[in-house]
Amino acid sequence: MAALLVVTDGSIQAVGNQDLKLEKVTNMASRKSKRSKKFKQNDLQLKENDLQLKMEWPEFVAISIPENKPGVTAEFSFTVSLTNNTPVAIPLAIDYDALIPEIFGPDGQALHRREPINRQVGNGEYHGSLVGIRQQISTSMEGRLSWQNNLLQLILHRPTYDASPIDLDKSWSFDTLGPGKYQVQFTYETPTGTIVYTNPFTVFNIRKILEGKEVPLEKIEVTGIGQLVTPLANFRLIQPVGLNNSAVEVDGISFETLIPEPLLTLPNKSESSYQSVEIGIRIANNTLTPFHFLFCASFSPELVSPEGQVKWSGYANDWMRAIEESDFLLVPPGKSVTFFPGISLFWTNHSQFSLIVSSGNGGAGSFDELKPSIYHFRFQYYNASDTIPKKNLAGESIATRPIEKVWTGWVDTPFVEFRLIEL
């Protein structure tokens, strides 16, 4: 699938920790075996930087506010990781109940937060991991922006990875949001109770893993005192502007979702039948500074179904290529660039319609089980790189070379509506 590019006129890593104490750690035993063993770490005082909590988050994040109508929503994701810098492996439980979000509004005040119903706080059974020395575990929390009773609401919930509805009783929620600059941080409360985990570091379990067998679960009783907190990370909520509210402008750079023909015809129901469609993005530089923008694997498509569910894109590739200098396109002041990645509608051998979107580096995402109806589509532009690999005569990467004036950050363009029809 080809891509069309037209020029026209017109991670921070947030890391933080506080003093933490683990004590009375006993009774590690296999869940599936009668064998047992004892493990004790009484009054293990974790010094500064022994455990580090961080967020993988770009320095600049802008999220477009969805339209105030049924079925329109906007999703994004927070990733939080914890690194063990102690001299021993430690069972840790960064799960949904142990991670607490906090969001501060444009006025610097913390937004009112509603907690999940029946949330376990500091006591119970947790699913966790045994984190080795200098190793790291990560978890994610999905954010969903939508309108409820004319109030813009942000719901944070467990990742679902499918079309199943969100369980609001197990979600965090914030409301009365609007355009402006926000800050977010997460707190990990060290639990008291039982951590259920697998231990991949014993000879017995390594043999199980190599043989492809299930590794037994183990339990450990822990008492934790203290918290780990990420430093604040920034994001903006932007009100869409322009024709049909299809663009957002941030610091003089405009990002626009383009669907020139919003009425799309599905292909015939026959093998290998497909229909190319034009869906793209326009980036306009309204500043006085020339900027380079990356046009390789930097655009992630997002699709919302007629039922208001975010459809997850399956991803596949049969070859991959590295980013090259030609992938960075210079957009001078007063100019814009319009980019149409290769996108097609297919009738697949699974007897369903799919929308295939090329990533530009050998891969493609697909949205499956489409039907004649109304959908909403947008792009996420994400680039944190301002360098390209420098290679030797053998084609091996030996260093990196910077590209001047690269715009880096994460911007979600507004959702634009289109209709699928079948002839």
Short mmCIF file of C-alpha atoms in Angstrom, two decimals:
data_model
loop_
_atom_site.label_atom_id
_atom_site.label_comp_id
_atom_site.label_asym_id
_atom_site.label_seq_id
_atom_site.Cartn_x
_atom_site.Cartn_y
_atom_site.Cartn_z
CA MET A 1 0.00 0.00 0.00
CA ALA A 2 1.45 3.32 -1.05
CA ALA A 3 1.45 6.59 0.87
CA LEU A 4 0.94 10.08 -0.53
CA LEU A 5 2.77 13.11 0.84
CA VAL A 6 2.04 16.69 -0.27
CA VAL A 7 3.64 19.97 0.86
CA THR A 8 1.50 23.10 0.47
CA ASP A 9 1.49 26.76 1.54
CA GLY A 10 -0.53 27.95 3.93
CA SER A 11 10.18 10.86 27.05
CA ILE A 12 10.46 12.41 29.89
CA GLN A 13 10.94 9.61 32.33
CA ALA A 14 9.34 10.75 35.55
CA VAL A 15 11.16 9.00 38.39
CA GLY A 16 10.58 9.32 42.11
CA ASN A 17 10.60 7.49 45.40
CA GLN A 18 10.12 7.91 49.11
CA ASP A 19 11.43 5.89 52.05
CA LEU A 20 9.95 2.42 52.05
CA LYS A 21 9.97 -0.40 54.55
CA LEU A 22 9.20 -4.09 54.15
CA GLU A 23 9.00 -6.27 57.21
CA LYS A 24 7.80 -9.62 58.53
CA VAL A 25 8.14 -11.35 55.19
CA THR A 26 7.44 -15.06 55.74
CA ASN A 27 5.78 -18.20 54.45
CA MET A 28 6.75 -18.46 50.81
CA ALA A 29 5.17 -21.67 49.56
CA SER A 30 4.17 -23.22 46.27
CA ARG A 31 0.46 -23.18 45.55
CA LYS A 32 0.62 -26.42 43.58
CA SER A 33 3.10 -28.39 45.62
CA LYS A 34 3.25 -29.70 49.18
CA ARG A 35 6.85 -28.53 49.41
CA SER A 36 7.36 -25.34 51.37
CA LYS A 37 10.20 -23.06 52.30
CA LYS A 38 10.81 -20.12 54.56
CA PHE A 39 11.96 -16.68 53.56
CA LYS A 40 12.55 -13.87 56.02
CA GLN A 41 13.54 -10.23 55.63
CA ASN A 42 12.86 -8.58 58.96
CA ASP A 43 13.09 -4.79 59.00
CA LEU A 44 14.63 -4.51 55.54
CA GLN A 45 15.02 -0.76 55.19
CA LEU A 46 15.01 0.31 51.56
CA LYS A 47 17.30 3.29 51.14
CA GLU A 48 16.88 6.16 48.73
CA ASN A 49 16.73 5.03 45.10
CA ASP A 50 16.41 1.34 46.06
CA LEU A 51 12.99 1.27 44.40
CA GLN A 52 12.19 3.69 41.59
CA LEU A 53 8.71 4.45 40.25
CA LYS A 54 8.52 6.17 36.87
CA MET A 55 6.15 7.06 34.03
CA GLU A 56 7.04 6.73 30.35
CA TRP A 57 5.59 10.03 29.16
CA PRO A 58 6.70 12.51 26.48
CA GLU A 59 7.56 16.06 27.44
CA PHE A 60 4.68 17.33 25.30
CA VAL A 61 1.26 15.65 25.20
CA ALA A 62 -1.90 17.16 23.66
CA ILE A 63 -5.23 15.31 23.57
CA SER A 64 -8.20 16.60 21.59
CA ILE A 65 -11.50 16.86 23.46
CA PRO A 66 -14.16 14.59 21.88
CA GLU A 67 -17.48 15.94 20.64
CA ASN A 68 -20.31 16.15 23.13
CA LYS A 69 -22.53 13.52 21.58
CA PRO A 70 -23.30 9.84 22.22
CA GLY A 71 -20.80 7.26 21.04
CA VAL A 72 -17.81 9.64 20.77
CA THR A 73 -14.93 8.96 23.12
CA ALA A 74 -11.14 9.42 23.24
CA GLU A 75 -8.69 6.97 24.78
CA PHE A 76 -5.06 7.13 25.88
CA SER A 77 -2.82 5.11 28.15
CA PHE A 78 -0.54 5.66 31.13
CA THR A 79 2.40 3.28 31.68
CA VAL A 80 4.00 3.07 35.11
CA SER A 81 7.02 0.91 35.95
CA LEU A 82 8.90 0.03 39.11
CA THR A 83 12.61 -0.84 39.15
CA ASN A 84 14.27 -2.89 41.88
CA ASN A 85 17.73 -1.52 42.75
CA THR A 86 18.05 -3.51 45.99
CA PRO A 87 20.63 -6.32 46.40
CA VAL A 88 17.89 -9.00 46.52
CA ALA A 89 14.86 -10.05 44.48
CA ILE A 90 11.67 -8.62 45.98
CA PRO A 91 8.01 -9.62 45.48
CA LEU A 92 6.11 -6.53 44.37
CA ALA A 93 2.46 -6.03 43.45
CA ILE A 94 1.88 -3.11 41.12
CA ASP A 95 -1.68 -3.93 40.29
CA TYR A 96 -4.84 -1.92 39.90
CA ASP A 97 -5.59 -1.57 43.60
CA ALA A 98 -2.08 -0.54 44.60
CA LEU A 99 -1.69 2.27 42.04
CA ILE A 100 -3.44 5.58 42.78
CA PRO A 101 -3.84 8.35 40.16
CA GLU A 102 -3.97 12.06 40.94
CA ILE A 103 -4.70 14.84 38.45
CA PHE A 104 -4.22 18.58 38.96
CA GLY A 105 -6.23 21.09 36.92
CA PRO A 106 -5.14 24.33 35.20
CA ASP A 107 -5.57 26.15 38.52
CA GLY A 108 -3.14 23.80 40.24
CA GLN A 109 -5.85 22.22 42.40
CA ALA A 110 -6.35 18.45 42.59
CA LEU A 111 -9.46 17.28 40.73
CA HIS A 112 -12.13 15.48 42.72
CA ARG A 113 -11.48 11.75 42.37
CA ARG A 114 -13.96 8.92 42.77
CA GLU A 115 -12.37 5.62 43.78
CA PRO A 116 -13.39 2.14 42.63
CA ILE A 117 -16.07 0.46 44.71
CA ASN A 118 -14.71 -2.13 47.19
CA ARG A 119 -11.13 -1.18 46.39
CA GLN A 120 -8.60 -3.12 48.44
CA VAL A 121 -6.52 -0.66 50.43
CA GLY A 122 -3.41 -1.98 52.10
CA ASN A 123 -4.81 -5.38 53.01
CA GLY A 124 -5.73 -8.39 50.91
CA GLU A 125 -4.34 -10.72 48.25
CA TYR A 126 -2.45 -9.20 45.35
CA HIS A 127 -1.13 -10.64 42.11
CA GLY A 128 2.44 -9.52 41.62
CA SER A 129 5.88 -10.45 40.37
CA LEU A 130 9.21 -11.36 41.88
CA VAL A 131 11.40 -8.54 40.59
CA GLY A 132 15.06 -9.45 40.28
CA ILE A 133 18.04 -7.24 40.98
CA ARG A 134 18.08 -4.28 38.54
CA GLN A 135 14.91 -5.61 36.94
CA GLN A 136 11.68 -3.78 36.23
CA ILE A 137 7.94 -4.52 36.14
CA SER A 138 5.36 -2.36 34.39
CA THR A 139 1.61 -1.87 34.39
CA SER A 140 -0.72 0.36 32.44
CA MET A 141 -3.92 2.22 33.12
CA GLU A 142 -6.23 3.22 30.28
CA GLY A 143 -7.80 6.67 30.17
CA ARG A 144 -11.13 7.35 28.46
CA LEU A 145 -12.50 10.87 27.84
CA SER A 146 -16.23 11.18 27.18
CA TRP A 147 -19.21 13.35 28.00
CA GLN A 148 -21.68 12.45 30.76
CA ASN A 149 -24.61 14.79 31.45
CA ASN A 150 -22.78 17.62 29.65
CA LEU A 151 -19.68 17.14 31.84
CA LEU A 152 -16.36 16.03 30.35
CA GLN A 153 -15.31 12.98 32.33
CA LEU A 154 -12.04 11.04 32.49
CA ILE A 155 -12.28 7.38 33.49
CA LEU A 156 -9.15 5.39 34.35
CA HIS A 157 -9.55 1.62 34.18
CA ARG A 158 -7.80 -1.68 33.66
CA PRO A 159 -6.76 -2.44 30.06
CA THR A 160 -9.40 -4.58 28.35
CA TYR A 161 -7.80 -5.21 24.91
CA ASP A 162 -11.19 -6.10 23.47
CA ALA A 163 -14.67 -4.67 23.00
CA SER A 164 -15.90 -5.63 26.48
CA PRO A 165 -17.52 -2.74 28.36
CA ILE A 166 -15.65 -0.91 31.11
CA ASP A 167 -16.59 -1.89 34.64
CA LEU A 168 -17.26 1.51 36.21
CA ASP A 169 -17.36 -0.03 39.69
CA LYS A 170 -13.68 -0.93 39.25
CA SER A 171 -12.61 2.38 37.69
CA TRP A 172 -11.29 5.72 38.88
CA SER A 173 -13.10 8.78 37.55
CA PHE A 174 -12.59 12.55 37.35
CA ASP A 175 -15.11 15.02 35.95
CA THR A 176 -15.62 18.75 35.25
CA LEU A 177 -12.59 18.79 32.95
CA GLY A 178 -12.17 21.31 30.14
CA PRO A 179 -9.52 22.83 27.85
CA GLY A 180 -6.24 23.63 29.55
CA LYS A 181 -2.97 22.33 30.97
CA TYR A 182 -3.06 19.46 33.45
CA GLN A 183 -0.59 17.45 35.50
CA VAL A 184 -0.77 13.80 36.51
CA GLN A 185 1.10 11.59 38.94
CA PHE A 186 0.73 8.08 40.35
CA THR A 187 1.31 6.77 43.85
CA TYR A 188 2.15 3.14 44.62
CA GLU A 189 0.98 2.09 48.06
CA THR A 190 3.07 -0.80 49.32
CA PRO A 191 0.54 -3.48 50.28
CA THR A 192 0.01 -5.45 53.45
CA GLY A 193 -1.27 -8.94 52.87
CA THR A 194 -0.46 -11.79 50.49
CA ILE A 195 1.37 -11.45 47.19
CA VAL A 196 0.83 -14.31 44.73
CA TYR A 197 3.60 -14.53 42.14
CA THR A 198 5.86 -16.75 40.06
CA ASN A 199 9.57 -17.11 40.76
CA PRO A 200 11.50 -17.39 37.47
CA PHE A 201 14.91 -17.35 39.16
CA THR A 202 15.17 -20.87 40.59
CA VAL A 203 16.80 -23.75 38.70
CA PHE A 204 13.58 -25.77 39.03
CA ASN A 205 11.43 -23.02 37.48
CA ILE A 206 13.98 -22.18 34.77
CA ARG A 207 13.78 -25.82 33.67
CA LYS A 208 9.97 -25.57 33.66
CA ILE A 209 10.11 -22.44 31.49
CA LEU A 210 12.53 -24.03 29.01
CA GLU A 211 10.27 -27.08 28.74
CA GLY A 212 7.25 -24.85 28.09
CA LYS A 213 5.52 -26.00 31.26
CA GLU A 214 3.48 -23.97 33.72
CA VAL A 215 5.51 -22.48 36.56
CA PRO A 216 3.96 -23.02 40.02
CA LEU A 217 2.58 -20.00 41.83
CA GLU A 218 4.06 -19.00 45.16
CA LYS A 219 2.75 -16.88 48.04
CA ILE A 220 4.43 -14.49 50.42
CA GLU A 221 3.04 -12.49 53.33
CA VAL A 222 4.26 -8.89 53.39
CA THR A 223 3.85 -5.80 55.52
CA GLY A 224 4.63 -2.61 53.69
CA ILE A 225 4.92 0.88 55.08
CA GLY A 226 5.39 3.82 52.74
CA GLN A 227 4.67 5.08 49.26
CA LEU A 228 6.41 5.59 45.94
CA VAL A 229 5.35 8.63 43.91
CA THR A 230 6.13 9.64 40.34
CA PRO A 231 6.97 13.29 39.71
CA LEU A 232 4.29 15.29 37.94
CA ALA A 233 3.92 14.87 34.17
CA ASN A 234 2.14 17.35 31.92
CA PHE A 235 -0.65 16.99 29.37
CA ARG A 236 -3.06 19.35 27.63
CA LEU A 237 -6.70 19.03 26.67
CA ILE A 238 -7.33 20.92 23.42
CA GLN A 239 -10.64 22.09 21.99
CA PRO A 240 -10.88 21.15 18.26
CA VAL A 241 -11.11 23.99 15.72
CA GLY A 242 -11.49 24.44 11.97
CA LEU A 243 -13.95 23.01 9.48
CA ASN A 244 -16.05 20.30 11.16
CA ASN A 245 -13.82 20.65 14.26
CA SER A 246 -11.25 18.41 12.60
CA ALA A 247 -8.04 20.11 13.81
CA VAL A 248 -6.18 21.03 17.00
CA GLU A 249 -3.53 23.74 17.22
CA VAL A 250 -0.80 23.57 19.84
CA ASP A 251 1.87 26.29 20.13
CA GLY A 252 1.37 27.29 16.51
CA ILE A 253 1.40 23.76 15.04
CA SER A 254 -1.91 22.49 13.63
CA PHE A 255 -2.76 18.77 13.35
CA GLU A 256 -5.86 17.92 11.30
CA THR A 257 -7.69 14.68 10.52
CA LEU A 258 -8.54 14.55 6.79
CA ILE A 259 -11.35 12.49 5.29
CA PRO A 260 -12.10 14.23 1.95
CA GLU A 261 -14.92 11.81 1.12
CA PRO A 262 -16.82 10.81 4.29
CA LEU A 263 -19.03 8.35 2.37
CA LEU A 264 -16.96 5.21 1.80
CA THR A 265 -18.12 2.26 -0.29
CA LEU A 266 -17.33 -1.24 0.94
CA PRO A 267 -15.75 -3.58 -1.65
CA ASN A 268 -17.50 -6.57 -3.14
CA LYS A 269 -17.74 -9.70 -1.06
CA SER A 270 -15.19 -11.71 -2.98
CA GLU A 271 -11.72 -12.97 -2.21
CA SER A 272 -8.94 -10.37 -2.56
CA SER A 273 -11.52 -7.63 -3.14
CA TYR A 274 -10.43 -4.27 -1.75
CA GLN A 275 -11.12 -0.55 -2.03
CA SER A 276 -8.46 2.16 -1.47
CA VAL A 277 -9.64 5.07 0.67
CA GLU A 278 -8.24 8.51 1.44
CA ILE A 279 -7.84 9.14 5.15
CA GLY A 280 -4.92 11.28 6.22
CA ILE A 281 -3.45 14.01 8.37
CA ARG A 282 -2.39 17.59 7.64
CA ILE A 283 0.31 19.29 9.74
CA ALA A 284 0.58 23.08 9.35
CA ASN A 285 3.47 25.14 10.71
CA ASN A 286 2.08 28.49 11.81
CA THR A 287 5.20 29.46 13.77
CA LEU A 288 8.27 31.43 12.69
CA THR A 289 10.51 28.36 13.12
CA PRO A 290 11.03 25.57 10.55
CA PHE A 291 10.40 22.10 11.98
CA HIS A 292 11.06 18.54 10.84
CA PHE A 293 8.26 15.98 11.33
CA LEU A 294 8.73 12.21 11.26
CA PHE A 295 6.67 10.30 8.68
CA CYS A 296 7.58 6.69 9.45
CA ALA A 297 5.72 4.61 12.06
CA SER A 298 4.73 7.81 13.89
CA PHE A 299 0.97 7.76 13.09
CA SER A 300 -1.25 5.36 15.06
CA PRO A 301 -4.84 5.03 13.75
CA GLU A 302 -7.79 4.88 16.13
CA LEU A 303 -11.35 3.86 15.27
CA VAL A 304 -14.57 4.10 17.29
CA SER A 305 -17.44 1.75 16.42
CA PRO A 306 -21.10 2.75 15.99
CA GLU A 307 -21.70 1.47 19.53
CA GLY A 308 -19.13 3.90 20.93
CA GLN A 309 -16.54 1.19 21.59
CA VAL A 310 -12.91 1.84 20.74
CA LYS A 311 -11.87 -0.85 18.25
CA TRP A 312 -8.35 -2.15 18.85
CA SER A 313 -6.06 -2.38 15.87
CA GLY A 314 -4.38 -5.71 15.24
CA TYR A 315 -0.79 -5.25 14.03
CA ALA A 316 1.34 -7.44 11.78
CA ASN A 317 4.49 -7.08 9.70
CA ASP A 318 6.52 -9.21 7.33
CA TRP A 319 9.55 -6.94 7.23
CA MET A 320 10.85 -3.94 9.14
CA ARG A 321 13.10 -1.04 8.25
CA ALA A 322 14.88 1.52 10.39
CA ILE A 323 14.09 5.23 10.34
CA GLU A 324 16.01 7.11 7.67
CA GLU A 325 16.83 10.77 7.20
CA SER A 326 14.33 11.02 4.33
CA ASP A 327 11.54 10.12 6.80
CA PHE A 328 12.00 13.53 8.46
CA LEU A 329 10.26 16.15 6.32
CA LEU A 330 11.00 19.85 6.82
CA VAL A 331 7.91 22.07 7.06
CA PRO A 332 8.92 25.78 6.79
CA PRO A 333 6.96 28.58 8.49
CA GLY A 334 3.63 29.19 6.77
CA LYS A 335 3.70 25.80 5.01
CA SER A 336 1.82 22.57 5.61
CA VAL A 337 2.26 18.91 4.78
CA THR A 338 -0.57 16.51 3.93
CA PHE A 339 0.06 12.80 4.44
CA PHE A 340 -2.17 9.93 3.29
CA PRO A 341 -0.82 6.56 4.49
CA GLY A 342 -1.81 3.53 2.46
CA ILE A 343 -5.34 2.62 3.66
CA SER A 344 -7.70 0.07 2.13
CA LEU A 345 -10.98 -1.66 2.86
CA PHE A 346 -10.82 -5.45 2.38
CA TRP A 347 -13.24 -8.34 2.24
CA THR A 348 -11.11 -10.92 4.05
CA ASN A 349 -10.99 -14.69 3.89
CA HIS A 350 -12.65 -14.63 7.33
CA SER A 351 -15.85 -13.36 5.64
CA GLN A 352 -15.67 -9.89 7.13
CA PHE A 353 -14.75 -6.35 6.17
CA SER A 354 -11.47 -4.92 7.51
CA LEU A 355 -9.75 -1.54 7.33
CA ILE A 356 -5.97 -1.91 6.78
CA VAL A 357 -3.63 1.01 7.62
CA SER A 358 0.06 0.94 6.60
CA SER A 359 2.55 2.08 9.25
CA GLY A 360 5.26 3.00 6.73
CA ASN A 361 8.00 0.73 8.11
CA GLY A 362 6.76 -2.63 6.85
CA GLY A 363 3.88 -3.17 9.24
CA ALA A 364 0.15 -2.54 9.09
CA GLY A 365 -2.73 -2.23 11.53
CA SER A 366 -6.19 -3.66 10.86
CA PHE A 367 -9.65 -2.96 12.22
CA ASP A 368 -11.87 -5.98 11.71
CA GLU A 369 -15.56 -6.92 11.69
CA LEU A 370 -16.70 -3.66 10.10
CA LYS A 371 -20.24 -3.23 8.79
CA PRO A 372 -22.29 -0.58 6.99
CA SER A 373 -22.67 2.16 9.61
CA ILE A 374 -21.13 5.38 11.00
CA TYR A 375 -17.59 5.33 12.43
CA HIS A 376 -15.18 7.90 13.88
CA PHE A 377 -11.49 7.96 12.98
CA ARG A 378 -8.39 9.85 14.14
CA PHE A 379 -4.59 9.61 14.29
CA GLN A 380 -2.18 9.77 17.18
CA TYR A 381 1.06 11.46 16.12
CA TYR A 382 3.92 10.36 18.37
CA ASN A 383 7.60 11.05 17.93
CA ALA A 384 10.30 11.14 20.60
CA SER A 385 13.27 10.73 18.26
CA ASP A 386 15.48 13.44 16.80
CA THR A 387 18.30 11.16 15.66
CA ILE A 388 18.94 8.51 13.01
CA PRO A 389 21.40 5.60 13.13
CA LYS A 390 24.86 6.22 11.74
CA LYS A 391 26.11 3.11 9.93
CA ASN A 392 29.51 1.78 8.88
CA LEU A 393 30.39 0.37 5.45
CA ALA A 394 28.90 -2.99 6.45
CA GLY A 395 25.56 -1.37 7.17
CA GLU A 396 25.87 -1.82 10.94
CA SER A 397 24.68 0.92 13.31
CA ILE A 398 27.67 2.38 15.12
CA ALA A 399 26.27 5.66 16.47
CA THR A 400 23.43 8.14 16.07
CA ARG A 401 23.29 11.39 14.17
CA PRO A 402 20.98 14.26 15.21
CA ILE A 403 18.39 15.86 12.93
CA GLU A 404 18.02 19.60 13.44
CA LYS A 405 14.76 21.23 14.57
CA VAL A 406 12.67 18.07 15.05
CA TRP A 407 9.21 18.54 16.60
CA THR A 408 8.78 15.91 19.30
CA GLY A 409 5.69 15.03 21.28
CA TRP A 410 2.35 13.30 21.26
CA VAL A 411 -0.81 14.79 19.71
CA ASP A 412 -4.20 13.13 19.29
CA THR A 413 -6.07 14.62 16.34
CA PRO A 414 -9.87 15.06 16.58
CA PHE A 415 -12.18 12.24 15.59
CA VAL A 416 -13.85 12.74 12.20
CA GLU A 417 -16.99 10.90 11.15
CA PHE A 418 -17.35 8.73 8.08
CA ARG A 419 -20.02 6.32 6.87
CA LEU A 420 -19.54 2.88 5.35
CA ILE A 421 -22.11 1.87 2.76
CA GLU A 422 -22.59 -1.34 0.82
CA LEU A 423 -23.74 -1.27 -2.80
#
